[in-house]
Amino acid sequence: MMRWLFAVVVAVLSATSTYAYDAKGFIKVCRGRFADSNGKSWYFAGWNGYTTMVDDAFNHLYNGKPDLVDQRFRQARSAGLTAVRLWAHGDGGLTTLQTGPGQYDARVFRSLDYVIYKARQYNVRVLMSVTTYWQDADGILAFARWAGLTYPKISNTPYFQEQWAAKDKFWTNARAKQLYKNHLRTMYNRVNSFNNIQYKNDWAIFAWGLFNEPRCPASQNGVGCTGRITNWGNEMFGYARSLSRKQLLTFGEEGFFAKGTQYQNCNPYGVPGNVKAGWAKTVGQDFKSQNARGDFAEFHLWPVNWQTMAPQFAAKWIQCHVSVCKQLGKPCVLGEVSHSAGSLMQSCMLRLFPPLCSFANQVDVTYIYVWAIMRGLKRSEPLALLVRVLQFGRALGRNEGKRGAIAGIRNPYYGVVYKTVRNKVSNYENFGGDMFWQWGSDGVPPGQNGVVTGDSTFKNLIVPHGRWMKNRSGGNICTASG
């Protein structure tokens, strides 16, 4: 009896024990994988803080709100989540960091300080995204405007297709590039107001992402477009390393492959009959060439936005990028992964019949059925319609509305993603970690694509995955010196 009890205790302890990787050293790359300063392997599961964590810090420091930042890091430690992706820029909301060229909101900077300070306390590593393609506030359009680049507004197009000309010019304009370098230098040299450590000397920041999801879509034929982004990245990789070599660098792309390259067929393909099919290979990205000079290669996964929602695509997408990373001799990181009922509702609202979809949401009817039916009817895709209704019906049969979509659609998708990731890690392939989009504060909606702690996605998938990834760390892969 005692022997049996001892065996049970040992098994439980083994299953719950974690490797405490070196908390006071910088992460490096060794043999195509991440390692701590002692040469021990580091694998991570993490989350995107987007601007919400800085918003939470701002509200705590200046509006007397509860400290949701500390709460989040405590929850992360329990869940085995050891990395967070933050933005060194805003989204036009509460916490826009750079308000003009070289001008910064002191309160927002101090809020970012607080998040990094807390990350260090809880041994959570930060991947810092420097700026972005999407938001107007201190993103690519702000740099273009500050550089004096004018742009015509294109009428009758979605917001993300406007001002294409200025966004294209950003990649080659000398003034715009200098403004970006100034911002990067400011971020590296920032002294944290809570612990007096320069950002570039803080091991809590394990890496910098040069640019979130870069594109130059005005050149839809791809001529010259990919080269402009590649050349820009090569220049900025060099400049960043002139500021400091202690932290790692990546680009921050979605991970698309350019037209005519070996992996172009790995791109998202859209739905049958979609006129945008093949769009991914013409937006200016080429995952392999543009990550050649980085320390690791980041890619993203947005199945609803890309209209490529089959779980099989997720597995293929990860495999394609790991294959490229193996060729490059560096780790891959899945920097964003998202799939939610909110995304499906967003698709409905933006693309089809906004009043009907809005009404369906308000009265809590099965709006996913509405989305499926209306989309199928509009595009005259009876077979696709049938498939969608069956898929969503399976989800909604378990539960109505968003909760049913989480259980029946998002969770199986995340399951495929995490299974594929763990397979790569178990086989010692070139994969370092993943980060879900995004972790919202309890009681505060995280947006269309977010996860909250009470979701079954978090409890049943993210937590076990996080603990597995953390437990996997600690193997000897290189010497302490490299």
Coordinates of C-alpha atoms in Angstrom, one line a residue:
M1 CA 0.0 0.0 0.0
M2 CA 2.7 2.5 0.9
R3 CA 4.7 1.6 -2.2
W4 CA 1.6 2.3 -4.3
L5 CA 0.9 5.6 -2.5
F6 CA 4.6 6.6 -3.0
A7 CA 4.3 5.9 -6.8
V8 CA 1.2 8.0 -7.0
V9 CA 2.8 10.9 -5.2
V10 CA 5.9 10.7 -7.5
A11 CA 3.7 10.6 -10.6
V12 CA 1.7 13.7 -9.5
L13 CA 4.8 15.6 -8.6
S14 CA 6.4 14.7 -11.9
A15 CA 3.4 15.8 -13.9
T16 CA 3.1 19.2 -12.1
S17 CA 6.8 20.1 -11.7
T18 CA 8.2 22.8 -13.9
Y19 CA 11.7 23.8 -15.0
A20 CA 12.6 27.3 -13.6
Y21 CA 14.6 28.5 -16.6
D22 CA 17.2 31.2 -15.8
A23 CA 15.3 34.2 -14.8
K24 CA 18.2 36.6 -14.9
G25 CA 19.7 36.1 -18.3
F26 CA 18.9 36.9 -21.8
I27 CA 17.3 34.4 -24.1
K28 CA 19.5 33.3 -27.1
V29 CA 19.2 31.0 -30.1
C30 CA 21.2 27.8 -30.2
R31 CA 20.9 25.0 -32.8
G32 CA 17.7 26.4 -34.1
R33 CA 15.9 26.6 -30.8
F34 CA 15.7 29.1 -27.9
A35 CA 18.0 28.7 -24.9
D36 CA 18.5 30.5 -21.6
S37 CA 21.9 31.8 -20.5
N38 CA 22.8 28.4 -19.1
G39 CA 22.3 26.7 -22.5
K40 CA 19.0 25.1 -21.4
S41 CA 16.1 24.9 -23.9
W42 CA 13.2 27.3 -23.5
Y43 CA 9.8 26.6 -25.0
F44 CA 6.9 28.9 -24.3
A45 CA 3.2 29.4 -24.6
G46 CA 2.0 32.9 -24.1
W47 CA -0.5 35.5 -25.1
N48 CA -0.9 38.8 -26.9
G49 CA -1.3 41.8 -24.5
Y50 CA -2.2 44.0 -27.5
T51 CA -2.8 47.4 -25.9
T52 CA -5.2 46.0 -23.2
M53 CA -2.4 45.4 -20.6
V54 CA -1.1 48.9 -21.0
D55 CA -4.7 50.2 -20.8
D56 CA -5.1 48.2 -17.6
A57 CA -1.9 49.7 -16.2
F58 CA -3.0 53.2 -17.2
N59 CA -6.3 52.7 -15.4
H60 CA -4.6 51.4 -12.3
L61 CA -1.9 54.1 -12.1
Y62 CA -4.1 57.1 -13.1
N63 CA -7.7 56.2 -12.6
G64 CA -7.6 54.3 -9.4
K65 CA -8.8 51.0 -10.9
P66 CA -7.8 47.5 -9.6
D67 CA -4.4 46.2 -10.6
L68 CA -5.4 43.9 -13.4
V69 CA -1.8 43.7 -14.7
D70 CA -0.6 42.0 -11.5
Q71 CA -3.7 39.7 -11.6
R72 CA -3.0 38.7 -15.2
F73 CA 0.7 37.8 -14.5
R74 CA -0.4 35.8 -11.4
Q75 CA -2.9 33.9 -13.6
A76 CA -0.2 33.4 -16.3
R77 CA 2.2 31.9 -13.8
S78 CA -0.4 29.4 -12.7
A79 CA -1.3 28.5 -16.3
G80 CA 2.3 28.0 -17.3
L81 CA 2.3 31.0 -19.7
T82 CA 5.8 32.5 -19.8
A83 CA 5.7 35.0 -22.6
V84 CA 3.6 38.0 -23.6
R85 CA 3.6 40.1 -26.8
L86 CA 3.2 43.8 -26.2
W87 CA 2.9 46.8 -28.5
A88 CA 5.3 49.8 -28.3
H89 CA 2.5 51.8 -29.9
G90 CA -1.2 52.4 -29.5
D91 CA -4.4 51.7 -31.5
G92 CA -5.9 55.1 -31.4
G93 CA -7.7 54.5 -28.1
L94 CA -6.7 55.2 -24.5
T95 CA -3.0 54.6 -24.8
T96 CA -1.4 56.0 -27.9
L97 CA 2.3 56.1 -27.1
Q98 CA 3.9 58.4 -29.7
T99 CA 1.7 61.4 -30.3
G100 CA 4.0 63.1 -32.8
P101 CA 7.5 62.6 -34.2
G102 CA 9.6 62.1 -31.2
Q103 CA 6.8 63.2 -28.8
Y104 CA 5.5 60.7 -26.3
D105 CA 2.7 60.6 -23.8
A106 CA 4.6 60.3 -20.4
R107 CA 1.7 58.6 -18.7
V108 CA 1.4 55.9 -21.4
F109 CA 5.1 55.3 -21.4
R110 CA 5.0 54.9 -17.6
S111 CA 2.1 52.4 -18.0
L112 CA 4.2 50.4 -20.4
D113 CA 7.0 50.6 -17.9
Y114 CA 4.7 49.1 -15.3
V115 CA 3.7 46.1 -17.5
I116 CA 7.4 45.3 -18.2
Y117 CA 8.3 45.7 -14.6
K118 CA 5.6 43.3 -13.6
A119 CA 6.6 40.8 -16.3
R120 CA 10.1 40.8 -14.8
Q121 CA 8.7 40.1 -11.3
Y122 CA 6.8 37.1 -12.6
N123 CA 9.5 35.8 -14.9
V124 CA 7.4 36.4 -18.0
R125 CA 9.3 37.3 -21.2
V126 CA 8.2 40.2 -23.4
L127 CA 8.2 40.2 -27.2
M128 CA 7.9 43.9 -28.0
S129 CA 6.3 45.0 -31.3
V130 CA 7.7 48.3 -32.4
T131 CA 4.9 49.6 -34.7
T132 CA 2.2 48.3 -37.0
Y133 CA 0.6 48.4 -40.4
W134 CA -3.0 48.6 -39.2
Q135 CA -3.6 51.4 -36.8
D136 CA -3.5 55.1 -37.8
A137 CA -2.2 56.2 -34.4
D138 CA 1.6 55.9 -34.2
G139 CA 1.5 53.2 -36.8
I140 CA 2.6 53.3 -40.5
L141 CA 0.2 56.0 -41.5
A142 CA 1.4 58.3 -38.7
F143 CA 5.1 57.8 -39.8
A144 CA 4.0 58.5 -43.4
R145 CA 2.2 61.7 -42.3
W146 CA 5.1 62.9 -40.1
A147 CA 7.4 62.3 -43.1
G148 CA 5.2 64.5 -45.3
L149 CA 3.9 61.7 -47.5
T150 CA 0.5 62.6 -48.8
Y151 CA -2.1 60.1 -49.8
P152 CA -5.5 60.2 -51.6
K153 CA -8.4 58.6 -49.8
I154 CA -9.8 55.8 -51.9
S155 CA -13.6 55.9 -51.7
N156 CA -15.9 52.9 -51.3
T157 CA -13.2 50.6 -49.9
P158 CA -12.7 49.1 -46.5
Y159 CA -10.6 51.1 -44.1
F160 CA -7.6 48.8 -44.5
Q161 CA -7.4 49.5 -48.2
E162 CA -7.2 53.3 -47.8
Q163 CA -4.0 55.4 -48.1
W164 CA -2.2 52.5 -49.9
A165 CA 0.1 54.9 -51.7
A166 CA 1.5 56.5 -48.5
K167 CA 2.0 53.0 -47.0
D168 CA 3.9 51.9 -50.0
K169 CA 6.2 55.0 -49.9
F170 CA 7.0 54.4 -46.2
W171 CA 9.3 51.5 -47.1
T172 CA 11.7 53.6 -49.2
N173 CA 11.3 57.1 -47.9
A174 CA 14.4 58.3 -46.2
R175 CA 12.6 60.6 -43.8
A176 CA 10.1 57.9 -42.8
K177 CA 12.9 55.4 -42.2
Q178 CA 14.7 57.9 -40.0
L179 CA 11.6 58.6 -37.9
Y180 CA 11.2 54.9 -37.4
K181 CA 14.9 54.6 -36.3
N182 CA 14.4 57.5 -33.9
H183 CA 11.4 55.7 -32.3
L184 CA 13.4 52.4 -32.1
R185 CA 16.3 54.2 -30.4
T186 CA 13.9 55.8 -28.0
M187 CA 12.4 52.4 -27.1
Y188 CA 15.8 50.8 -26.6
N189 CA 17.2 53.6 -24.5
R190 CA 14.1 54.1 -22.4
V191 CA 14.8 53.8 -18.6
N192 CA 12.0 52.0 -16.8
S193 CA 10.6 54.4 -14.2
F194 CA 9.8 51.5 -11.8
N195 CA 13.2 49.8 -11.7
N196 CA 15.6 52.1 -13.5
I197 CA 16.7 49.5 -16.0
Q198 CA 17.1 50.5 -19.6
Y199 CA 14.8 48.5 -21.9
K200 CA 17.8 47.3 -24.0
N201 CA 19.4 46.0 -20.8
D202 CA 16.3 44.2 -19.4
W203 CA 16.3 40.5 -19.8
A204 CA 12.5 40.6 -19.4
I205 CA 12.4 41.8 -23.0
F206 CA 13.6 38.8 -24.8
A207 CA 12.9 40.1 -28.3
W208 CA 11.8 43.0 -30.5
G209 CA 9.4 42.6 -33.5
L210 CA 10.4 45.3 -36.0
F211 CA 7.0 45.7 -37.6
N212 CA 3.6 44.1 -37.0
E213 CA 2.2 42.6 -40.2
P214 CA 4.0 44.7 -42.8
R215 CA 2.4 45.0 -46.3
C216 CA 2.7 47.2 -49.4
P217 CA -0.6 46.3 -51.1
A218 CA -0.8 49.1 -53.7
S219 CA 1.6 47.0 -55.8
Q220 CA -0.8 44.2 -56.2
N221 CA 1.2 42.7 -59.0
G222 CA 4.0 42.2 -56.5
V223 CA 6.6 43.9 -58.8
G224 CA 9.1 45.5 -56.5
C225 CA 6.8 45.3 -53.5
T226 CA 8.4 42.3 -51.8
G227 CA 11.9 43.7 -52.4
R228 CA 11.0 47.0 -50.7
I229 CA 9.9 45.4 -47.5
T230 CA 12.9 43.0 -47.6
N231 CA 15.4 45.8 -48.0
W232 CA 13.7 47.9 -45.3
G233 CA 13.9 44.9 -42.9
N234 CA 17.5 44.3 -43.6
E235 CA 18.3 47.9 -42.9
M236 CA 16.4 47.9 -39.6
F237 CA 17.8 44.6 -38.5
G238 CA 21.3 46.2 -38.8
Y239 CA 20.3 49.4 -37.1
A240 CA 18.7 47.6 -34.2
R241 CA 21.8 45.5 -33.6
S242 CA 23.9 48.7 -33.6
L243 CA 21.8 49.8 -30.5
S244 CA 22.2 46.5 -28.6
R245 CA 22.8 42.8 -29.3
K246 CA 21.5 41.5 -26.0
Q247 CA 18.0 40.9 -27.2
L248 CA 16.7 38.9 -30.1
L249 CA 15.1 40.3 -33.3
T250 CA 12.3 39.2 -35.6
F251 CA 10.2 40.9 -38.3
G252 CA 6.6 40.3 -37.1
E253 CA 4.9 39.2 -40.3
E254 CA 1.7 37.2 -40.8
G255 CA 4.0 34.8 -42.7
F256 CA 2.8 34.9 -46.3
F257 CA 4.9 33.6 -49.2
A258 CA 5.5 35.6 -52.3
K259 CA 4.3 34.6 -55.8
G260 CA 6.6 32.2 -57.5
T261 CA 8.4 31.0 -54.4
Q262 CA 8.7 27.4 -53.2
Y263 CA 6.0 27.7 -50.5
Q264 CA 3.4 29.9 -52.3
N265 CA 0.9 27.1 -52.2
C266 CA 1.0 27.2 -48.4
N267 CA -0.8 30.6 -48.4
P268 CA -4.4 31.0 -47.2
Y269 CA -6.7 30.4 -50.2
G270 CA -10.0 32.0 -49.1
V271 CA -13.4 30.3 -49.7
P272 CA -14.5 28.8 -53.1
G273 CA -15.6 31.5 -55.5
N274 CA -13.8 34.3 -53.5
V275 CA -12.5 36.9 -55.9
K276 CA -9.6 37.5 -53.5
A277 CA -8.2 34.0 -53.8
G278 CA -4.5 34.2 -54.1
W279 CA -4.3 37.7 -52.5
A280 CA -1.7 36.6 -49.9
K281 CA 1.1 36.2 -52.3
T282 CA 0.8 39.8 -53.6
V283 CA 0.8 41.9 -50.4
G284 CA 4.6 42.2 -50.3
Q285 CA 5.5 39.6 -47.7
D286 CA 7.9 36.7 -48.3
F287 CA 8.4 34.8 -45.1
K288 CA 11.7 33.2 -46.0
S289 CA 13.7 36.0 -47.5
Q290 CA 12.4 38.7 -45.1
N291 CA 13.3 36.6 -42.0
A292 CA 16.8 35.6 -43.2
R293 CA 18.5 38.2 -41.0
G294 CA 16.3 37.9 -37.9
D295 CA 17.2 35.7 -35.0
F296 CA 13.8 33.9 -35.2
A297 CA 10.9 34.0 -37.6
E298 CA 7.4 35.0 -36.4
F299 CA 4.2 34.2 -38.2
H300 CA 0.5 34.5 -37.5
L301 CA -2.7 32.6 -38.0
W302 CA -6.1 34.3 -38.6
P303 CA -8.4 31.8 -40.2
V304 CA -11.6 33.9 -40.2
N305 CA -9.9 37.0 -41.5
W306 CA -8.2 35.0 -44.2
Q307 CA -11.4 33.1 -45.0
T308 CA -9.5 29.8 -44.7
M309 CA -11.1 28.2 -41.7
A310 CA -10.4 24.5 -42.2
P311 CA -8.4 23.1 -39.2
Q312 CA -6.3 21.1 -41.8
F313 CA -5.0 24.5 -43.0
A314 CA -3.8 25.4 -39.6
A315 CA -1.7 22.2 -39.4
K316 CA -0.3 22.7 -42.9
W317 CA 0.4 26.4 -42.2
I318 CA 2.5 25.6 -39.1
Q319 CA 4.3 22.8 -41.0
C320 CA 5.3 25.0 -43.9
H321 CA 6.8 27.6 -41.6
V322 CA 8.7 25.1 -39.5
S323 CA 10.1 23.7 -42.7
V324 CA 11.3 27.2 -43.7
C325 CA 12.7 27.8 -40.2
K326 CA 14.7 24.6 -40.5
Q327 CA 16.2 25.8 -43.7
L328 CA 17.1 29.1 -42.1
G329 CA 18.4 27.4 -39.0
K330 CA 16.3 29.4 -36.5
P331 CA 13.2 28.9 -34.4
C332 CA 9.7 29.7 -35.5
V333 CA 7.2 31.5 -33.2
L334 CA 3.4 31.6 -33.8
G335 CA 3.0 35.2 -32.6
E336 CA -0.7 35.4 -33.1
V337 CA -3.4 32.8 -33.3
S338 CA -7.1 33.6 -33.2
H339 CA -10.5 32.0 -33.8
S340 CA -13.7 32.9 -32.1
A341 CA -17.4 33.4 -32.4
G342 CA -16.8 37.1 -32.3
S343 CA -14.8 36.7 -35.5
L344 CA -17.7 35.0 -37.2
M345 CA -20.1 37.7 -36.1
Q346 CA -17.6 40.3 -37.3
S347 CA -17.5 38.6 -40.7
C348 CA -21.3 38.8 -40.8
M349 CA -21.4 42.4 -39.8
L350 CA -18.7 43.6 -42.3
R351 CA -19.4 41.6 -45.3
L352 CA -23.1 40.8 -45.5
F353 CA -26.3 42.2 -44.0
P354 CA -25.3 44.4 -41.0
P355 CA -28.9 45.3 -39.8
L356 CA -30.0 41.7 -39.9
C357 CA -26.8 40.4 -38.2
S358 CA -27.0 43.1 -35.6
F359 CA -30.6 42.3 -34.8
A360 CA -29.8 38.6 -34.6
N361 CA -27.0 39.3 -32.1
Q362 CA -29.2 41.6 -30.0
V363 CA -32.0 39.1 -29.6
D364 CA -29.6 36.3 -28.9
V365 CA -30.7 34.1 -31.7
T366 CA -28.4 31.7 -33.5
Y367 CA -26.7 34.4 -35.5
I368 CA -24.1 32.0 -36.8
Y369 CA -26.8 30.3 -38.7
V370 CA -27.8 33.7 -40.1
W371 CA -24.2 34.3 -41.2
A372 CA -23.9 30.9 -42.8
I373 CA -27.2 31.0 -44.7
M374 CA -26.8 34.6 -45.9
R375 CA -23.3 34.1 -47.0
G376 CA -24.2 30.9 -48.9
L377 CA -27.2 32.5 -50.6
K378 CA -25.3 35.6 -51.6
R379 CA -22.6 33.7 -53.3
S380 CA -24.8 30.9 -54.7
E381 CA -22.7 28.2 -53.0
P382 CA -25.2 25.6 -52.1
L383 CA -22.6 23.0 -51.2
A384 CA -20.5 25.4 -49.1
L385 CA -23.8 26.6 -47.5
L386 CA -24.6 23.0 -46.5
V387 CA -21.2 22.4 -45.0
R388 CA -21.3 25.6 -43.0
V389 CA -24.8 25.0 -41.7
L390 CA -23.7 21.5 -40.6
Q391 CA -20.5 22.8 -39.0
F392 CA -22.2 25.6 -37.1
G393 CA -25.2 23.5 -36.3
R394 CA -22.9 21.0 -34.6
A395 CA -21.6 23.8 -32.5
L396 CA -24.9 25.4 -31.8
G397 CA -26.4 22.0 -30.9
R398 CA -24.2 22.0 -27.9
N399 CA -25.0 25.5 -26.8
E400 CA -26.6 28.6 -28.3
G401 CA -24.7 31.6 -29.6
K402 CA -21.1 32.5 -28.8
R403 CA -20.6 29.8 -26.1
G404 CA -21.6 27.2 -28.6
A405 CA -19.2 28.5 -31.2
I406 CA -16.4 28.5 -28.6
A407 CA -17.1 24.8 -27.7
G408 CA -17.8 23.6 -31.2
I409 CA -15.6 25.8 -33.5
R410 CA -12.9 27.6 -31.7
N411 CA -11.9 24.8 -29.3
P412 CA -11.4 22.1 -31.9
Y413 CA -9.4 24.6 -34.0
Y414 CA -7.1 25.5 -31.0
G415 CA -6.9 21.8 -30.3
V416 CA -5.4 21.2 -33.8
V417 CA -3.0 24.1 -33.5
Y418 CA -1.7 23.0 -30.1
K419 CA -1.4 19.3 -31.1
T420 CA 0.6 20.4 -34.1
V421 CA 2.8 22.6 -32.0
R422 CA 3.5 19.9 -29.4
N423 CA 4.3 17.5 -32.2
K424 CA 7.0 19.8 -33.5
V425 CA 8.4 20.4 -30.1
S426 CA 8.5 16.7 -29.2
N427 CA 10.4 16.0 -32.4
Y428 CA 12.9 18.7 -31.6
E429 CA 12.0 20.7 -34.7
N430 CA 12.5 24.4 -35.2
F431 CA 9.6 25.7 -33.1
G432 CA 10.0 27.9 -30.1
G433 CA 6.6 29.0 -28.9
D434 CA 3.1 30.3 -29.5
M435 CA 0.9 33.2 -28.4
F436 CA -2.9 33.3 -28.6
W437 CA -4.8 36.5 -29.4
Q438 CA -5.7 38.1 -27.1
W439 CA -6.2 37.7 -23.3
G440 CA -9.0 40.0 -22.1
S441 CA -9.5 41.0 -18.5
D442 CA -12.3 39.1 -16.7
G443 CA -15.5 41.1 -16.9
V444 CA -14.1 43.3 -19.7
P445 CA -14.8 42.1 -23.3
P446 CA -11.5 41.6 -25.1
G447 CA -12.8 42.4 -28.5
Q448 CA -14.0 40.3 -31.4
N449 CA -11.2 37.8 -31.2
G450 CA -10.3 37.5 -27.6
V451 CA -10.2 34.9 -24.9
V452 CA -11.1 35.4 -21.2
T453 CA -10.1 33.3 -18.2
G454 CA -13.6 31.9 -17.9
D455 CA -13.7 30.5 -21.5
S456 CA -13.5 26.8 -21.9
T457 CA -10.8 27.6 -24.5
F458 CA -8.6 28.9 -21.7
K459 CA -9.4 26.3 -19.0
N460 CA -9.4 23.2 -21.2
L461 CA -6.8 24.0 -23.9
I462 CA -4.6 27.0 -23.1
V463 CA -3.7 26.0 -19.5
P464 CA -2.8 22.4 -20.2
H465 CA -0.8 23.5 -23.3
G466 CA 1.0 26.2 -21.3
R467 CA 2.0 23.8 -18.6
W468 CA 3.1 21.3 -21.2
M469 CA 5.3 23.8 -23.0
K470 CA 6.9 25.0 -19.7
N471 CA 7.6 21.5 -18.5
R472 CA 9.2 20.7 -21.9
S473 CA 11.9 23.4 -21.2
G474 CA 15.2 22.6 -19.5
G475 CA 17.1 20.2 -21.8
N476 CA 20.8 20.9 -22.5
I477 CA 21.2 22.1 -26.1
C478 CA 24.3 24.3 -25.9
T479 CA 26.9 25.6 -23.6
A480 CA 26.3 28.6 -21.3
S481 CA 28.6 30.7 -23.6
G482 CA 26.6 29.8 -26.7

